[in-house]
Coordinates of C-alpha atoms in Angstrom, one line a residue:
X23 CA 78.1 71.6 -22.1
X24 CA 76.4 74.9 -23.0
X25 CA 76.6 77.9 -20.7
X26 CA 74.8 81.2 -20.9
X27 CA 74.8 84.3 -18.7
X28 CA 71.4 85.5 -17.6
X29 CA 71.9 89.0 -18.9
X30 CA 71.8 87.7 -22.5
X31 CA 68.6 85.8 -22.2
X32 CA 66.5 88.6 -23.7
X33 CA 68.5 88.3 -26.8
X34 CA 67.7 84.6 -27.5
X35 CA 64.9 83.8 -29.9
X36 CA 62.0 81.8 -28.5
X37 CA 63.2 78.5 -29.9
X38 CA 66.3 78.7 -27.7
X39 CA 64.3 79.8 -24.7
X40 CA 62.5 76.5 -24.4
X41 CA 64.0 73.5 -22.6
X42 CA 63.7 69.8 -23.3
X43 CA 63.7 69.0 -19.6
X44 CA 61.1 70.2 -17.1
X45 CA 63.4 69.8 -14.2
X46 CA 65.9 72.4 -13.0
X47 CA 68.3 73.1 -10.1
X48 CA 69.0 76.3 -8.3
X49 CA 72.3 76.6 -6.4
X50 CA 73.3 79.8 -4.5
X51 CA 77.0 79.9 -4.1
X52 CA 79.6 81.9 -2.2
X53 CA 82.4 82.7 -4.7
X54 CA 85.0 83.1 -1.9
X55 CA 84.3 79.8 -0.2
X56 CA 85.8 76.3 -1.0
X57 CA 84.1 74.5 -3.9
X58 CA 81.6 71.9 -2.7
X59 CA 79.4 69.7 -4.9
X60 CA 75.6 70.2 -4.6
X61 CA 73.4 67.5 -6.2
X62 CA 76.3 66.6 -8.5
X63 CA 77.1 70.2 -9.5
X64 CA 80.2 72.2 -8.7
X65 CA 79.0 75.8 -8.8
X66 CA 82.5 77.4 -8.7
X67 CA 83.7 75.2 -11.5
X68 CA 80.7 76.1 -13.6
X69 CA 81.1 79.9 -12.9
X70 CA 84.7 79.6 -14.1
X71 CA 83.3 78.7 -17.6
X72 CA 81.6 82.0 -18.0
X73 CA 83.2 85.2 -19.2
X74 CA 82.9 86.8 -15.8
X75 CA 86.3 88.5 -15.4
X76 CA 88.6 88.7 -12.3
X77 CA 86.1 90.3 -9.8
X78 CA 83.9 88.1 -7.6
X79 CA 80.3 88.1 -8.9
X80 CA 77.9 90.4 -7.1
X81 CA 74.9 89.0 -5.2
X82 CA 72.3 87.9 -7.7
X83 CA 74.6 87.4 -10.6
X84 CA 73.4 84.2 -12.3
X85 CA 74.4 81.8 -15.0
X86 CA 72.3 78.9 -16.4
X87 CA 73.7 75.7 -17.8
X88 CA 71.7 73.2 -19.9
X89 CA 72.0 69.4 -19.6
X90 CA 74.0 70.0 -16.4
X91 CA 73.7 67.4 -14.8
X92 CA 72.3 65.2 -17.6
X93 CA 68.7 65.9 -18.6
X94 CA 68.5 68.8 -16.2
X95 CA 69.0 72.6 -16.2
X96 CA 71.1 74.3 -13.5
X97 CA 71.1 77.9 -12.6
X98 CA 73.8 79.1 -10.2
X99 CA 73.5 82.4 -8.4
X100 CA 76.1 84.3 -6.4
X101 CA 75.5 85.4 -2.8
X102 CA 78.4 87.9 -3.1
X103 CA 81.9 88.1 -2.0
X104 CA 82.7 87.7 1.8
X105 CA 79.3 86.1 2.6
X106 CA 80.6 84.0 5.5
X107 CA 81.8 87.1 7.4
X108 CA 78.5 89.1 7.2
X109 CA 75.9 89.4 9.9
X110 CA 73.0 86.9 10.0
X111 CA 70.3 89.2 8.8
X112 CA 72.5 90.5 5.9
X113 CA 73.2 86.8 5.0
X114 CA 69.5 86.2 5.0
X115 CA 68.8 89.0 2.6
X116 CA 71.7 88.0 0.3
X117 CA 70.2 84.5 0.0
X118 CA 66.8 86.0 -0.8
X119 CA 68.4 88.1 -3.5
X120 CA 70.4 85.2 -4.9
X121 CA 67.5 82.7 -5.0
X122 CA 65.1 85.3 -6.2
X123 CA 67.4 86.2 -9.2
X124 CA 67.7 82.5 -10.1
X125 CA 64.0 82.0 -10.1
X126 CA 63.4 85.1 -12.3
X127 CA 66.0 83.6 -14.6
X128 CA 64.3 80.2 -14.9
X129 CA 60.7 81.3 -15.1
X130 CA 61.4 83.1 -18.4
X131 CA 61.9 79.6 -20.1
X132 CA 59.0 77.5 -21.3
X133 CA 58.6 74.0 -19.9
X134 CA 60.3 74.4 -16.5
X135 CA 57.9 72.8 -14.0
X136 CA 59.9 71.3 -11.2
X137 CA 62.7 73.2 -9.5
X138 CA 65.0 71.8 -6.7
X139 CA 66.7 74.5 -4.6
X140 CA 69.8 74.2 -2.6
X141 CA 68.6 75.8 0.6
X142 CA 71.5 74.9 2.8
X143 CA 72.6 78.5 3.4
X144 CA 69.2 79.6 4.8
X145 CA 66.2 77.3 4.1
X146 CA 63.7 79.9 5.3
X147 CA 65.1 82.7 3.2
X148 CA 65.4 80.4 0.2
X149 CA 61.8 79.3 0.4
X150 CA 60.5 82.8 0.8
X151 CA 62.5 84.2 -2.1
X152 CA 61.6 81.3 -4.5
X153 CA 57.9 81.7 -4.0
X154 CA 57.9 85.5 -4.0
X155 CA 60.0 85.7 -7.1
X156 CA 57.7 83.4 -9.0
X157 CA 54.6 85.5 -8.3
X158 CA 53.2 87.5 -11.2
X159 CA 49.6 88.8 -11.0
X160 CA 47.7 88.9 -14.3
X161 CA 44.1 88.8 -15.5
X162 CA 45.0 88.5 -19.2
X163 CA 42.6 86.2 -21.0
X164 CA 44.9 85.0 -23.9
X165 CA 46.0 82.4 -21.5
X166 CA 43.6 81.4 -18.7
X167 CA 44.7 83.4 -15.6
X168 CA 45.2 81.4 -12.3
X169 CA 44.0 84.6 -10.6
X170 CA 40.6 84.6 -12.3
X171 CA 38.2 84.7 -9.3
X172 CA 35.7 82.6 -11.4
X173 CA 38.0 79.6 -11.2
X174 CA 36.6 76.7 -9.5
X175 CA 40.0 75.5 -8.2
X176 CA 42.7 77.6 -6.4
X177 CA 45.5 79.1 -8.5
X178 CA 48.4 76.6 -9.2
X179 CA 52.0 77.8 -9.4
X180 CA 53.7 77.6 -12.7
X181 CA 56.7 76.0 -11.0
X182 CA 56.8 73.6 -8.1
X183 CA 59.7 74.1 -5.7
X184 CA 61.4 71.7 -3.4
X185 CA 64.5 71.8 -1.3
X186 CA 67.5 69.5 -1.8
X187 CA 67.0 68.6 1.8
X188 CA 63.6 68.9 3.4
X189 CA 63.4 71.0 6.6
X190 CA 60.8 72.6 8.9
X191 CA 62.4 76.0 8.2
X192 CA 61.8 75.6 4.4
X193 CA 58.2 74.7 5.1
X194 CA 57.8 77.7 7.4
X195 CA 59.2 80.0 4.7
X196 CA 56.7 78.6 2.2
X197 CA 53.9 79.7 4.6
X198 CA 55.4 83.1 4.9
X199 CA 55.6 83.6 1.1
X200 CA 52.2 82.2 0.4
X201 CA 50.6 84.6 2.9
X202 CA 52.6 87.6 1.4
X203 CA 51.4 86.6 -2.0
X204 CA 47.8 86.4 -0.8
X205 CA 48.2 90.1 0.4
X206 CA 49.6 91.1 -3.0
X207 CA 46.7 89.3 -4.9
X208 CA 44.0 91.0 -2.8
X209 CA 45.5 94.4 -3.3
X210 CA 45.9 93.9 -7.0
X211 CA 42.4 92.8 -7.9
X212 CA 40.3 95.5 -9.6
X213 CA 37.5 96.8 -7.3
X214 CA 34.6 95.0 -9.1
X215 CA 36.4 91.7 -8.4
X216 CA 37.2 92.4 -4.7
X217 CA 34.1 94.0 -3.3
X218 CA 33.5 93.8 0.5
X219 CA 31.4 90.7 -0.1
X220 CA 34.0 89.0 -2.3
X221 CA 36.7 89.9 0.1
X222 CA 34.9 88.2 3.0
X223 CA 34.1 85.1 0.8
X224 CA 37.8 84.8 -0.2
X225 CA 39.0 85.0 3.4
X226 CA 36.5 82.2 4.4
X227 CA 38.0 80.0 1.7
X228 CA 41.6 80.7 2.7
X229 CA 41.0 79.9 6.3
X230 CA 38.9 76.8 5.7
X231 CA 39.9 73.8 7.7
X232 CA 42.5 75.6 9.9
X233 CA 42.2 74.8 13.6
X234 CA 41.5 77.3 16.3
X235 CA 40.0 79.9 13.9
X236 CA 36.6 81.6 13.9
X237 CA 35.5 83.9 11.0
X238 CA 32.7 86.3 11.7
X239 CA 31.3 88.6 9.0
X240 CA 29.0 91.4 10.2
X241 CA 26.6 93.5 8.1
X242 CA 25.5 97.1 8.1
X243 CA 22.6 96.4 10.4
X244 CA 25.0 95.1 13.0
X245 CA 27.2 98.2 12.6
X246 CA 24.2 100.4 13.0
X247 CA 23.1 98.6 16.1
X248 CA 26.6 99.1 17.6
X249 CA 26.4 102.8 16.8
X250 CA 29.3 102.6 14.2
X251 CA 28.0 105.7 12.5
X252 CA 31.5 107.0 11.4
X253 CA 32.1 103.8 9.6
X254 CA 28.6 103.8 8.1
X255 CA 29.1 107.3 6.9
X256 CA 31.7 106.1 4.4
X257 CA 29.2 103.6 3.0
X258 CA 26.5 106.1 2.0
X259 CA 27.6 106.8 -1.5
X260 CA 27.9 103.1 -2.7
X261 CA 25.4 100.4 -3.7
X262 CA 27.9 97.7 -2.5
X263 CA 26.9 96.3 1.0
X264 CA 29.5 97.1 3.6
X265 CA 31.0 94.3 5.8
X266 CA 32.8 94.1 9.0
X267 CA 35.2 91.2 9.1
X268 CA 36.5 89.6 12.3
X269 CA 39.0 86.8 12.5
X270 CA 39.5 85.2 15.9
X271 CA 42.5 82.8 16.4
X272 CA 43.0 81.1 19.7
X273 CA 46.3 79.4 19.5
X274 CA 47.6 80.1 23.1
X275 CA 47.3 77.4 25.8
X276 CA 45.2 79.8 27.8
X277 CA 42.3 80.6 25.4
X278 CA 41.2 83.6 27.6
X279 CA 44.7 85.2 27.6
X280 CA 44.9 88.8 26.2
X281 CA 45.0 88.6 22.4
X282 CA 47.2 90.5 20.0
X283 CA 45.0 92.8 17.9
X284 CA 45.3 93.8 14.2
X285 CA 43.0 96.4 12.6
X286 CA 43.3 96.8 8.8
X287 CA 41.6 99.5 6.7
X288 CA 39.4 98.0 4.0
X289 CA 38.2 100.6 1.6
X290 CA 38.0 98.4 -1.5
X291 CA 37.8 101.5 -3.7
X292 CA 38.3 105.0 -2.7
X293 CA 37.1 107.5 -5.2
X294 CA 37.2 110.3 -2.5
X295 CA 33.4 110.4 -2.3
X296 CA 31.9 113.9 -2.9
X297 CA 35.5 115.1 -2.5
X298 CA 36.4 113.4 -5.7
X299 CA 40.1 112.5 -6.2
X300 CA 41.9 113.5 -9.4
X301 CA 41.1 111.1 -12.3
X302 CA 44.8 110.5 -13.0
X303 CA 45.9 107.4 -11.2
X304 CA 42.5 106.9 -9.5
X305 CA 42.4 103.3 -10.6
X306 CA 45.2 102.7 -8.0
X307 CA 42.8 103.5 -5.2
X308 CA 41.7 99.9 -5.6
X309 CA 44.6 99.4 -3.3
X310 CA 43.1 101.4 -0.4
X311 CA 42.2 98.0 1.2
X312 CA 45.9 97.1 1.5
X313 CA 45.7 97.3 5.2
X314 CA 43.0 94.8 5.3
X315 CA 44.9 92.5 2.9
X316 CA 48.0 92.8 5.1
X317 CA 46.4 91.9 8.4
X318 CA 44.3 89.1 7.0
X319 CA 47.3 87.5 5.4
X320 CA 49.4 87.9 8.5
X321 CA 46.6 86.2 10.4
X322 CA 46.6 83.4 7.8
X323 CA 50.3 82.7 8.4
X324 CA 49.9 82.8 12.1
X325 CA 47.0 80.4 12.0
X326 CA 48.7 78.0 9.5
X327 CA 51.8 77.9 11.7
X328 CA 49.6 77.5 14.8
X329 CA 51.7 80.0 16.7
X330 CA 50.9 79.9 20.5
X331 CA 49.1 83.2 20.7
X332 CA 45.6 84.6 20.7
X333 CA 44.8 87.0 18.0
X334 CA 41.9 89.2 17.0
X335 CA 41.8 90.8 13.5
X336 CA 39.1 93.3 12.5
X337 CA 38.7 95.1 9.2
X338 CA 35.9 97.4 8.0
X339 CA 35.1 96.8 4.3
X340 CA 33.3 99.3 2.1
X341 CA 33.6 101.4 -1.0
X342 CA 33.9 105.2 -0.7
X343 CA 31.9 106.5 -3.7
X344 CA 30.0 109.7 -4.7
X345 CA 26.2 109.4 -4.8
X346 CA 23.0 111.1 -3.8
X347 CA 23.3 109.8 -0.2
X348 CA 27.0 110.3 0.1
X349 CA 28.5 112.0 3.2
X350 CA 29.1 115.7 2.5
X351 CA 32.1 117.6 3.8
X352 CA 31.2 119.1 7.2
X353 CA 28.5 116.5 8.0
X354 CA 28.6 115.4 11.7
X355 CA 28.6 111.7 12.7
X356 CA 27.8 110.7 16.2
X357 CA 29.7 107.5 17.1
X358 CA 29.3 105.1 20.0
X359 CA 32.4 106.5 21.5
X360 CA 32.5 109.9 23.4
X361 CA 33.5 111.6 20.1
X362 CA 31.7 113.2 17.2
X363 CA 33.4 113.4 13.8
X364 CA 33.0 116.2 11.2
X365 CA 35.3 115.4 8.3
X366 CA 36.4 118.3 6.2
X367 CA 36.6 116.0 3.3
X368 CA 34.5 113.1 2.4
X369 CA 37.6 110.9 1.8
X370 CA 38.7 111.2 5.5
X371 CA 38.4 107.6 6.9
X372 CA 41.7 107.7 8.7
X373 CA 40.3 108.2 12.1
X374 CA 38.1 105.1 11.8
X375 CA 40.7 102.6 13.4
X376 CA 40.5 104.2 16.8
X377 CA 36.8 104.1 16.8
X378 CA 36.8 100.4 15.7
X379 CA 39.0 99.7 18.8
X380 CA 36.4 101.3 21.1
X381 CA 33.4 99.9 19.4
X382 CA 34.4 96.3 19.0
X383 CA 37.3 95.2 21.2
X384 CA 35.3 95.5 24.5
X385 CA 33.8 92.1 23.5
X386 CA 37.4 90.6 23.9
X387 CA 39.8 90.3 26.8
X388 CA 42.1 93.3 27.3
X389 CA 44.4 93.7 24.3
X390 CA 48.1 92.8 24.7
X391 CA 49.3 94.9 21.7
X392 CA 46.9 96.6 19.2
X393 CA 48.2 97.3 15.8
X394 CA 46.5 99.4 13.0
X395 CA 47.5 99.1 9.4
X396 CA 46.1 101.3 6.6
X397 CA 47.0 103.8 4.0
X398 CA 47.6 107.5 5.0

């Protein structure tokens, strides 16, 4: 039996970082609990074989064992001392930390394809941690990237996870993690790959086939008809067509009941317009649509889980760029609300969310709880 502490993995040459078996097992363990076998593995006994000292291992401390059991690889990961006595939410976070550390350990090895996770401590937390820890966004071309938007098929995970024992909570956790990873992906794409049009097309694909969902994509002509001049003022400097995305989910028994409302800011690139932002770090302004990514991904999870609520999600999508027609500091915009707006800077889109509420939501029943998400 060969054991190796995770901290030393970076020191091993590539030959020893490959594995003959594509199957692996992850076992979170409580160092202060009685030893119990999991899928033929005794984690405390395995940990005793490592040079770990007298102190109980901290949460997230891992060790990997090859050919244990036969033809498989096992990574054990501590949830920390005194786990049983901690509050439920603390336990959940410790399970996430433990499983996440084990996944990061295993994904560094070539050939691992199928990983079984002992999720008995908290199936939901284990599923979320496994799929979030596996995520790594890249568009490098030396190996075809699963995130390349030109791919005909959806991205496939490098590792497929399954619990030792199937459960509804594990499945629910997978949906949570996949939705969070979608938000991460949308926010990471460079601006030329996630234009307003590309954003709406991706949303349509993600929601395809899900019951009780309607996707509506509005154009600039519709926004002008509605008098959404403050929104349109942001679009004047770019050649990319602006979009106004609406997701309507009716999961409640009463389809006319007041919906929950999410509004997400969707500036797919914010140069600052005429009030140009400093060049250093400007490429990070591709993330100014993080609010839109968050609300869309939350809606996806709600719809996949078919939660018994009604939901309306709206997000304005545009670039904010300098140009001969760009809005100038001090220009006045007359909106369809009782207000006018005269931004002191051409990068001031922060008041838009309130105007979106007033312009669009009268089409829907009274809102039960509106929420706006966007960058400062």
